[in-house]
Each structure stands twice: as structure tokens, then as C-alpha cells.
Amino acid sequence: MNQKLGDFRRAGHEAVDWIADYLQDPRQFPVLPQMKPGDLVDQIPDHAPEKGEPFENLLADFHRLVIPAFTHWNHPRFMAFFSTSASAPGVLAEMLSATINGNVMLWKSSPAGTELEIAAMNWLRQWLGLPKQYFGIIYDTASMSTFTAIAAARHFADPEIREKGASAANLILYTSEQAHSSVEKGALALGIGQRNVRKIGTDPEFRMRVDLLRAAIEEDVRAGKRPFCVVATVGTTSTTSVDPVPAIADLAERYKLWLHVDAAYGGCAAMLPEKRAALDGIERCDSLVTNPHKWLMTPSDLSAFFTRRPEVLREAFSLVPEYLRTEENPRAVNFMDYGVQLGRRFRALKLWFIMRYYGREGVAEMLRAQIGWTQELASAIDADPHFERMAPAPFTVVCFRVKGSDDDNHRLIDAVNATGKTFLAGTVLNGHFTVRLAIGNMGMTRDDVMAVWELVKQSAATLGLV
Ligand code: PLP
């Protein structure tokens, strides 16, 4: 099949130039596209072409159709959800990885992909301060990492489930009411059942209450149920609160629960000695997830999962058909044995490139600066009589609201987002709709943070809310 590689070379150079310009200044585009649902699909022909088209048509339509309809996650003023970054070394790795198109299912199918995953995850393990015996594996998302953790926990509690199914096992999972929905979704997908997920209440700073956790476990034990797993969060989605992992680990040990730590966002902070206390106790978990595609400048997707019981994952998941059987060798890890997926992308290359390009010091410097601006913004909000802060800001998310009704705060976010200059999202805390501003893109500066705060204040004034 002819690919006209001369044309590809030209288009590729053009695309790399565009990528470099984009990474240099994503501010040239509005953060949020000015479009209605369906606008893009209406411009795309209903049928694929009968005859092929040249690269120049593809690139022209990328610029004409895709970019104007894109929410620019790489924009330094994208402050919704968690602010993320695709760094140049990560993008470079993605291009190379797509080109060699490896499938990291078996060592044999991709020795370099497998061994680089072992090596890069070993580096990341050290940056997180996890002990040496933790085994690392890359999945696509934290949702899949947590699903895998719950599956391992289920197998650990009752190995017969693999054969018999989970329907009557009466297993109970504990997490906080601030936990990410992926925890409950994982439990649903694994047949644990929604009514067997206990959402433990939190303290005024949105951290899981250990007294309520203990009471819930004891009540379930008395009722003849089988507590099997607790998921603690370091950096919850709404407020980035940190559950008291050491005390939760004590209970997990006492009641033989698998302890999974969801540090999808907060894990990176372990690199900062001054923030290490927030991650105390993670070295006692059975498994942990952190997402380099959140705060570690990694283009989506790459979720890092660690466990000190890899053998449980293998027992839970390994199924080797004859056509995939390869020679046994303790150094030849077959990552397909440790999860649901057979085919796996070669993601380790981007993690390896990023860790080498920036080094621990480079990453720590960025995190530290962003945490500093977060503190500055939090103080500015505290000093403004028209606004109130709704939660502590231990990392880089600030939750606040204009004093007034939920409707006022909805109108405020809508007005700010309608400018196209930033993208803010909201959450509900203590029953109140709250603005949530996430700092974290690698191109962000202090000016970006303060300019968005000014925009919020101006929008509130224009709406007559202050
Ligand atoms: N856990 C936490 C604490 C999160 O904040 C998120 C997403 O924001 C997730 C899990 C899910 O991440 P993913 O999109 O990688 O599944």
C-alpha cells in the first residue's frame, strides 16, 4: 500500500512546526470553542471518501475544523477539572511510539516496551517514596487502575470468586463520600453492587472520618458481611483533600482490608519534601494509583499503578491461551497477565522522556511555583469581602464562591467561561455550588492565575453580584 512518504515528510515537518508553535503559545486560541453541539459533525461529509486524499487536505481540515472546535487543555488558562499539560518530550515520545507501533502485551511482543515500563516505573516509584518491593504497571486511566485494584482486592479476599463469580459474596468496599466516581464504578463493574459501597462521611476539611470508617466496618462484621477493601484518596477531585492514610492503614491491617490509595492527582506532590507529610502512610498501601497525565506534564493517557502484591493481580487476571504462551523467564514480565487488557500501548517512552528531560528538580520547581501561586490566590480570595473560600487548598486547587446563591455562582462561572479566556468548573461543597479553580498547566504563570481572578471579580461586578 503506497503511502507517499515524500509527502509525509513534508506534511510531518509542517506538523512539527505547528506543534512547536502551539506548545510555545496555546494562548493564540480561546480556551473554550465558541460552538454549539453538532456544529462540527454537521461540517463533516456523511460518507468517507471513495478515493484517498492528500496529506495537505487532512492538515487543512485539522486547522479549519478541529482546532476551532477544540477545548484547549494545553492552554495555560484552562483551569477546569485538573489542569494538565502535554510537554514537548511527551509529544515527541508519542510520535515515535505511534511510529514503531509496539504492543506491550508480552515481553516477547515488545522487549523494549516492557523493560522501559519496568525501568520508568521504578524511577517513578522512587520519586513517590514507595518501597522497593512495589511493582509498577501502566494503565490508561486512574479509573482502570482503581478497577484493577478492586479486582485484586476481591481476589485477595476470596480467590474462589474467580471460579464461582461474585454474586453472593457479600463483600463490602469503603471509601469516602468525596472519593472519585471511578471507585464506585469499579465496584459496579466488578459485581460488588452499589449498595455494598459504603461512602464514609468526611470532616469539615473533606477528609474521610476514621471513627465513622471503624464504626461502619464493625457494623458490617456484626451483620455477617465481609469488608474487603478500603480506598483512600490523596487529593480528592473536588477539593484535593487528603484522607488520613496512616489511620486508615491501621484499620485496614486490623480488619485485613486491601488498602488502595487514589493519588491520581496528589501523588506528584510526594516529590516535594515539604509536601511529603500529605502522603504519609502511602508506603503501607496494597496498591496506589497516580496519573502522570494529570500533573506530570504527560500527554493523555498514562496512569501509573503500583502494588506490593503483583502475584494477586496475576492470580486474578492471568489467562494464557496457547497462541500467547511464551518461554518462562523471571525477567521477562508479561504485562498482559496483570490486568484486563491484552493489547497495551507503548506509553513508557513518554514517561521516560519526561523524567529525563526535566529531572526531579525541574518537576519539583514547577510544582513548588504552582503551589505558591495557589496560596497567593487563596489569600487574595480570603481578603475579599465579597467572596468566601470553601475548602483548604493543600495543593493547586482553590474552591470559592461569591457570597450569594447557588444560582449567582452558576451565572458567575457561565459568564467567565463565555469570555473564552479561561475555563472554570464547579463543584458542590456542603450543599453549596462552588467555583473550582485548578492551577497546574506547565505554561501557566503567576499572571495567568491573577488575571483569571481579576476576570472572576469583574464578571461578578458586571452581573451585579458584588
Ligand atoms: N481519581 C481522582 C482523585 C480524580 O480526580 C480523577 C479524575 O479527575 C480520577 C480518579 C479519574 O481519572 P481518569 O480520568 O484517569 O480515570
Short mmCIF file of N, CA, C and O in Angstrom, two decimals, residues 51-134:
data_model
loop_
_atom_site.label_atom_id
_atom_site.label_comp_id
_atom_site.label_asym_id
_atom_site.label_seq_id
_atom_site.Cartn_x
_atom_site.Cartn_y
_atom_site.Cartn_z
N LYS A 51 -12.12 7.83 -2.90
CA LYS A 51 -10.71 7.92 -3.30
C LYS A 51 -9.95 8.67 -2.22
O LYS A 51 -10.48 9.60 -1.62
N GLY A 52 -8.70 8.26 -2.04
CA GLY A 52 -7.89 8.87 -0.98
C GLY A 52 -7.60 10.35 -1.23
O GLY A 52 -7.69 10.83 -2.35
N GLU A 53 -7.28 11.05 -0.16
CA GLU A 53 -6.98 12.48 -0.26
C GLU A 53 -5.53 12.71 0.17
O GLU A 53 -4.99 11.95 0.96
N PRO A 54 -4.92 13.79 -0.30
CA PRO A 54 -3.53 14.05 0.09
C PRO A 54 -3.42 14.57 1.53
O PRO A 54 -4.39 15.09 2.09
N PHE A 55 -2.20 14.45 2.09
CA PHE A 55 -1.96 14.94 3.46
C PHE A 55 -2.39 16.41 3.63
O PHE A 55 -2.88 16.80 4.68
N GLU A 56 -2.17 17.20 2.56
CA GLU A 56 -2.46 18.64 2.74
C GLU A 56 -3.94 18.88 3.05
O GLU A 56 -4.28 19.79 3.82
N ASN A 57 -4.83 18.05 2.46
CA ASN A 57 -6.27 18.20 2.79
C ASN A 57 -6.52 17.86 4.26
O ASN A 57 -7.32 18.50 4.93
N LEU A 58 -5.81 16.80 4.73
CA LEU A 58 -6.04 16.36 6.12
C LEU A 58 -5.60 17.47 7.07
O LEU A 58 -6.32 17.83 8.02
N LEU A 59 -4.42 18.03 6.79
CA LEU A 59 -3.92 19.08 7.70
C LEU A 59 -4.78 20.34 7.60
O LEU A 59 -5.05 20.99 8.61
N ALA A 60 -5.19 20.64 6.38
CA ALA A 60 -6.01 21.87 6.21
C ALA A 60 -7.29 21.74 7.05
O ALA A 60 -7.69 22.69 7.74
N ASP A 61 -7.91 20.57 7.01
CA ASP A 61 -9.15 20.40 7.78
C ASP A 61 -8.90 20.29 9.27
O ASP A 61 -9.78 20.64 10.08
N PHE A 62 -7.73 19.80 9.64
CA PHE A 62 -7.37 19.82 11.07
C PHE A 62 -7.41 21.28 11.57
O PHE A 62 -8.00 21.59 12.61
N HIS A 63 -6.79 22.17 10.79
CA HIS A 63 -6.76 23.58 11.21
C HIS A 63 -8.13 24.25 11.07
O HIS A 63 -8.53 25.02 11.92
N ARG A 64 -8.84 23.91 9.99
CA ARG A 64 -10.11 24.60 9.69
C ARG A 64 -11.24 24.12 10.59
O ARG A 64 -12.06 24.90 11.06
N LEU A 65 -11.28 22.78 10.84
CA LEU A 65 -12.44 22.22 11.53
C LEU A 65 -12.15 21.82 12.99
O LEU A 65 -12.96 22.08 13.87
N VAL A 66 -11.01 21.17 13.19
CA VAL A 66 -10.78 20.57 14.51
C VAL A 66 -10.36 21.63 15.54
O VAL A 66 -10.96 21.73 16.62
N ILE A 67 -9.34 22.38 15.19
CA ILE A 67 -8.79 23.31 16.18
C ILE A 67 -9.83 24.31 16.69
O ILE A 67 -9.95 24.54 17.90
N PRO A 68 -10.64 24.91 15.81
CA PRO A 68 -11.64 25.86 16.34
C PRO A 68 -12.72 25.18 17.20
O PRO A 68 -13.43 25.85 17.94
N ALA A 69 -12.84 23.87 17.09
CA ALA A 69 -13.88 23.16 17.86
C ALA A 69 -13.27 22.46 19.08
O ALA A 69 -13.91 21.60 19.68
N PHE A 70 -12.08 22.84 19.43
CA PHE A 70 -11.35 22.11 20.48
C PHE A 70 -11.33 22.90 21.77
O PHE A 70 -11.13 24.11 21.77
N THR A 71 -11.52 22.20 22.88
CA THR A 71 -11.28 22.82 24.18
C THR A 71 -9.80 22.63 24.47
O THR A 71 -9.31 21.50 24.50
N HIS A 72 -9.10 23.72 24.64
CA HIS A 72 -7.63 23.64 24.67
C HIS A 72 -7.11 23.34 26.08
O HIS A 72 -6.81 24.25 26.87
N TRP A 73 -6.99 22.07 26.35
CA TRP A 73 -6.49 21.60 27.65
C TRP A 73 -5.06 22.07 27.89
O TRP A 73 -4.62 22.16 29.03
N ASN A 74 -4.35 22.33 26.82
CA ASN A 74 -2.95 22.75 26.97
C ASN A 74 -2.83 24.25 27.19
O ASN A 74 -1.72 24.77 27.30
N HIS A 75 -3.96 24.96 27.20
CA HIS A 75 -3.93 26.42 27.37
C HIS A 75 -3.61 26.73 28.84
O HIS A 75 -4.20 26.14 29.75
N PRO A 76 -2.69 27.66 29.07
CA PRO A 76 -2.33 27.97 30.46
C PRO A 76 -3.50 28.50 31.30
O PRO A 76 -3.40 28.53 32.53
N ARG A 77 -4.57 28.93 30.63
CA ARG A 77 -5.72 29.40 31.43
C ARG A 77 -6.87 28.38 31.44
O ARG A 77 -8.00 28.73 31.79
N PHE A 78 -6.57 27.17 31.09
CA PHE A 78 -7.54 26.08 31.28
C PHE A 78 -7.45 25.72 32.77
O PHE A 78 -6.43 25.19 33.23
N MET A 79 -8.48 26.03 33.52
CA MET A 79 -8.42 25.83 34.97
C MET A 79 -9.61 25.01 35.47
O MET A 79 -10.01 25.12 36.63
N ALA A 80 -10.19 24.23 34.58
CA ALA A 80 -11.31 23.35 34.98
C ALA A 80 -10.75 21.99 35.39
O ALA A 80 -9.59 21.68 35.11
N PHE A 81 -11.58 21.18 36.01
CA PHE A 81 -11.21 19.79 36.37
C PHE A 81 -9.82 19.79 37.02
O PHE A 81 -9.62 20.43 38.03
N PHE A 82 -8.86 19.07 36.38
CA PHE A 82 -7.47 19.27 36.76
C PHE A 82 -6.74 19.82 35.54
O PHE A 82 -6.97 19.38 34.42
N SER A 83 -5.90 20.79 35.81
CA SER A 83 -5.18 21.44 34.73
C SER A 83 -4.00 20.55 34.35
O SER A 83 -3.23 20.12 35.21
N THR A 84 -3.87 20.23 33.06
CA THR A 84 -2.88 19.24 32.63
C THR A 84 -1.96 19.84 31.58
O THR A 84 -2.21 20.95 31.11
N SER A 85 -0.94 19.11 31.18
CA SER A 85 -0.02 19.61 30.15
C SER A 85 0.48 18.47 29.27
O SER A 85 0.78 17.40 29.77
N ALA A 86 0.61 18.77 27.97
CA ALA A 86 1.35 17.86 27.08
C ALA A 86 2.69 18.53 26.83
O ALA A 86 2.75 19.54 26.14
N SER A 87 3.75 18.01 27.41
CA SER A 87 5.06 18.64 27.25
C SER A 87 5.72 18.15 25.97
O SER A 87 5.39 17.07 25.45
N ALA A 88 6.70 18.93 25.50
CA ALA A 88 7.37 18.58 24.24
C ALA A 88 8.02 17.19 24.28
O ALA A 88 7.84 16.42 23.33
N PRO A 89 8.73 16.82 25.35
CA PRO A 89 9.31 15.46 25.32
C PRO A 89 8.23 14.38 25.28
O PRO A 89 8.42 13.32 24.66
N GLY A 90 7.10 14.66 25.90
CA GLY A 90 6.00 13.69 25.88
C GLY A 90 5.41 13.57 24.48
O GLY A 90 5.10 12.47 24.02
N VAL A 91 5.26 14.71 23.80
CA VAL A 91 4.71 14.69 22.43
C VAL A 91 5.67 13.97 21.50
O VAL A 91 5.26 13.14 20.66
N LEU A 92 6.95 14.25 21.67
CA LEU A 92 7.96 13.59 20.84
C LEU A 92 7.88 12.07 21.01
O LEU A 92 7.89 11.30 20.03
N ALA A 93 7.75 11.65 22.25
CA ALA A 93 7.67 10.21 22.52
C ALA A 93 6.42 9.61 21.89
O ALA A 93 6.46 8.49 21.35
N GLU A 94 5.31 10.34 21.92
CA GLU A 94 4.07 9.82 21.33
C GLU A 94 4.23 9.63 19.83
O GLU A 94 3.73 8.64 19.27
N MET A 95 4.93 10.57 19.17
CA MET A 95 5.12 10.42 17.72
C MET A 95 5.94 9.17 17.42
O MET A 95 5.64 8.39 16.53
N LEU A 96 7.00 9.00 18.21
CA LEU A 96 7.90 7.86 17.96
C LEU A 96 7.19 6.55 18.29
O LEU A 96 7.30 5.56 17.57
N SER A 97 6.45 6.57 19.40
CA SER A 97 5.76 5.35 19.84
C SER A 97 4.70 4.94 18.82
O SER A 97 4.54 3.76 18.51
N ALA A 98 3.99 5.93 18.26
CA ALA A 98 2.98 5.61 17.25
C ALA A 98 3.66 5.02 16.02
O ALA A 98 3.11 4.13 15.36
N THR A 99 4.86 5.50 15.73
CA THR A 99 5.55 5.04 14.53
C THR A 99 5.99 3.58 14.66
O THR A 99 5.76 2.77 13.76
N ILE A 100 6.57 3.24 15.81
CA ILE A 100 7.04 1.85 15.92
C ILE A 100 5.89 0.91 16.32
O ILE A 100 5.99 -0.29 16.18
N ASN A 101 4.79 1.51 16.82
CA ASN A 101 3.52 0.80 16.94
C ASN A 101 3.63 -0.54 17.68
O ASN A 101 3.13 -1.56 17.22
N GLY A 102 4.33 -0.52 18.80
CA GLY A 102 4.51 -1.76 19.55
C GLY A 102 3.26 -2.14 20.32
O GLY A 102 2.39 -1.30 20.58
N ASN A 103 3.17 -3.38 20.67
CA ASN A 103 2.08 -3.84 21.52
C ASN A 103 2.71 -4.51 22.73
O ASN A 103 3.30 -5.59 22.63
N VAL A 104 2.61 -3.82 23.90
CA VAL A 104 3.36 -4.26 25.09
C VAL A 104 2.53 -5.26 25.89
O VAL A 104 2.19 -5.03 27.05
N MET A 105 2.16 -6.36 25.25
CA MET A 105 1.36 -7.36 25.97
C MET A 105 2.26 -8.43 26.60
O MET A 105 2.06 -8.82 27.74
N LEU A 106 3.25 -8.85 25.83
CA LEU A 106 4.20 -9.86 26.30
C LEU A 106 5.61 -9.27 26.22
O LEU A 106 5.86 -8.41 25.37
N TRP A 107 6.52 -9.82 27.02
CA TRP A 107 7.92 -9.39 26.85
C TRP A 107 8.34 -9.63 25.40
O TRP A 107 8.92 -8.78 24.76
N LYS A 108 7.99 -10.81 24.91
CA LYS A 108 8.41 -11.21 23.56
C LYS A 108 7.84 -10.27 22.49
O LYS A 108 8.50 -10.00 21.49
N SER A 109 6.62 -9.78 22.72
CA SER A 109 6.00 -8.91 21.71
C SER A 109 6.59 -7.51 21.74
O SER A 109 6.43 -6.74 20.80
N SER A 110 7.25 -7.15 22.83
CA SER A 110 7.84 -5.81 22.92
C SER A 110 8.85 -5.76 24.07
O SER A 110 8.55 -5.22 25.14
N PRO A 111 10.03 -6.33 23.85
CA PRO A 111 11.03 -6.31 24.93
C PRO A 111 11.34 -4.89 25.40
O PRO A 111 11.37 -4.61 26.60
N ALA A 112 11.53 -3.97 24.45
CA ALA A 112 11.88 -2.60 24.84
C ALA A 112 10.71 -1.94 25.58
O ALA A 112 10.90 -1.26 26.59
N GLY A 113 9.51 -2.16 25.07
CA GLY A 113 8.34 -1.56 25.72
C GLY A 113 8.19 -2.07 27.13
O GLY A 113 7.90 -1.32 28.07
N THR A 114 8.40 -3.37 27.31
CA THR A 114 8.26 -3.97 28.64
C THR A 114 9.35 -3.48 29.58
O THR A 114 9.07 -3.05 30.72
N GLU A 115 10.58 -3.51 29.11
CA GLU A 115 11.68 -3.19 30.02
C GLU A 115 11.75 -1.70 30.33
O GLU A 115 12.13 -1.29 31.42
N LEU A 116 11.33 -0.88 29.36
CA LEU A 116 11.28 0.56 29.65
C LEU A 116 10.16 0.86 30.65
O LEU A 116 10.27 1.76 31.48
N GLU A 117 9.08 0.10 30.58
CA GLU A 117 7.98 0.27 31.56
C GLU A 117 8.48 -0.10 32.95
O GLU A 117 8.21 0.61 33.94
N ILE A 118 9.26 -1.18 33.04
CA ILE A 118 9.81 -1.58 34.34
C ILE A 118 10.74 -0.47 34.85
O ILE A 118 10.64 -0.03 36.01
N ALA A 119 11.60 0.02 33.96
CA ALA A 119 12.61 1.00 34.39
C ALA A 119 11.97 2.34 34.77
O ALA A 119 12.27 2.92 35.83
N ALA A 120 11.07 2.84 33.91
CA ALA A 120 10.48 4.16 34.17
C ALA A 120 9.60 4.11 35.42
O ALA A 120 9.57 5.05 36.23
N MET A 121 8.89 3.01 35.60
CA MET A 121 8.03 2.89 36.78
C MET A 121 8.87 2.74 38.05
O MET A 121 8.46 3.18 39.13
N ASN A 122 10.04 2.15 37.91
CA ASN A 122 10.94 2.07 39.05
C ASN A 122 11.42 3.47 39.45
O ASN A 122 11.46 3.82 40.63
N TRP A 123 11.73 4.30 38.46
CA TRP A 123 12.12 5.69 38.76
C TRP A 123 10.97 6.43 39.45
O TRP A 123 11.16 7.13 40.44
N LEU A 124 9.77 6.26 38.86
CA LEU A 124 8.63 6.99 39.42
C LEU A 124 8.34 6.51 40.85
O LEU A 124 8.02 7.31 41.73
N ARG A 125 8.47 5.22 41.05
CA ARG A 125 8.29 4.66 42.41
C ARG A 125 9.20 5.38 43.40
O ARG A 125 8.78 5.76 44.50
N GLN A 126 10.44 5.60 43.00
CA GLN A 126 11.38 6.26 43.91
C GLN A 126 10.98 7.72 44.13
O GLN A 126 11.06 8.23 45.24
N TRP A 127 10.52 8.39 43.08
CA TRP A 127 10.09 9.79 43.25
C TRP A 127 8.90 9.88 44.22
O TRP A 127 8.74 10.86 44.93
N LEU A 128 8.07 8.83 44.20
CA LEU A 128 6.90 8.84 45.10
C LEU A 128 7.27 8.40 46.51
O LEU A 128 6.46 8.56 47.44
N GLY A 129 8.44 7.82 46.68
CA GLY A 129 8.85 7.36 48.01
C GLY A 129 8.21 6.03 48.39
O GLY A 129 8.05 5.75 49.57
N LEU A 130 7.87 5.23 47.38
CA LEU A 130 7.32 3.90 47.69
C LEU A 130 8.48 2.90 47.81
O LEU A 130 9.46 2.99 47.06
N PRO A 131 8.37 1.94 48.74
CA PRO A 131 9.46 0.97 48.92
C PRO A 131 9.72 0.13 47.66
O PRO A 131 8.87 0.03 46.77
N LYS A 132 10.89 -0.48 47.68
CA LYS A 132 11.40 -1.19 46.50
C LYS A 132 10.51 -2.34 46.04
O LYS A 132 10.45 -2.65 44.86
N GLN A 133 9.82 -2.98 46.98
CA GLN A 133 9.08 -4.18 46.55
C GLN A 133 7.83 -3.85 45.73
O GLN A 133 7.17 -4.76 45.23
N TYR A 134 7.49 -2.56 45.58
CA TYR A 134 6.29 -2.23 44.81
C TYR A 134 6.54 -2.44 43.32
O TYR A 134 7.55 -2.00 42.77
#
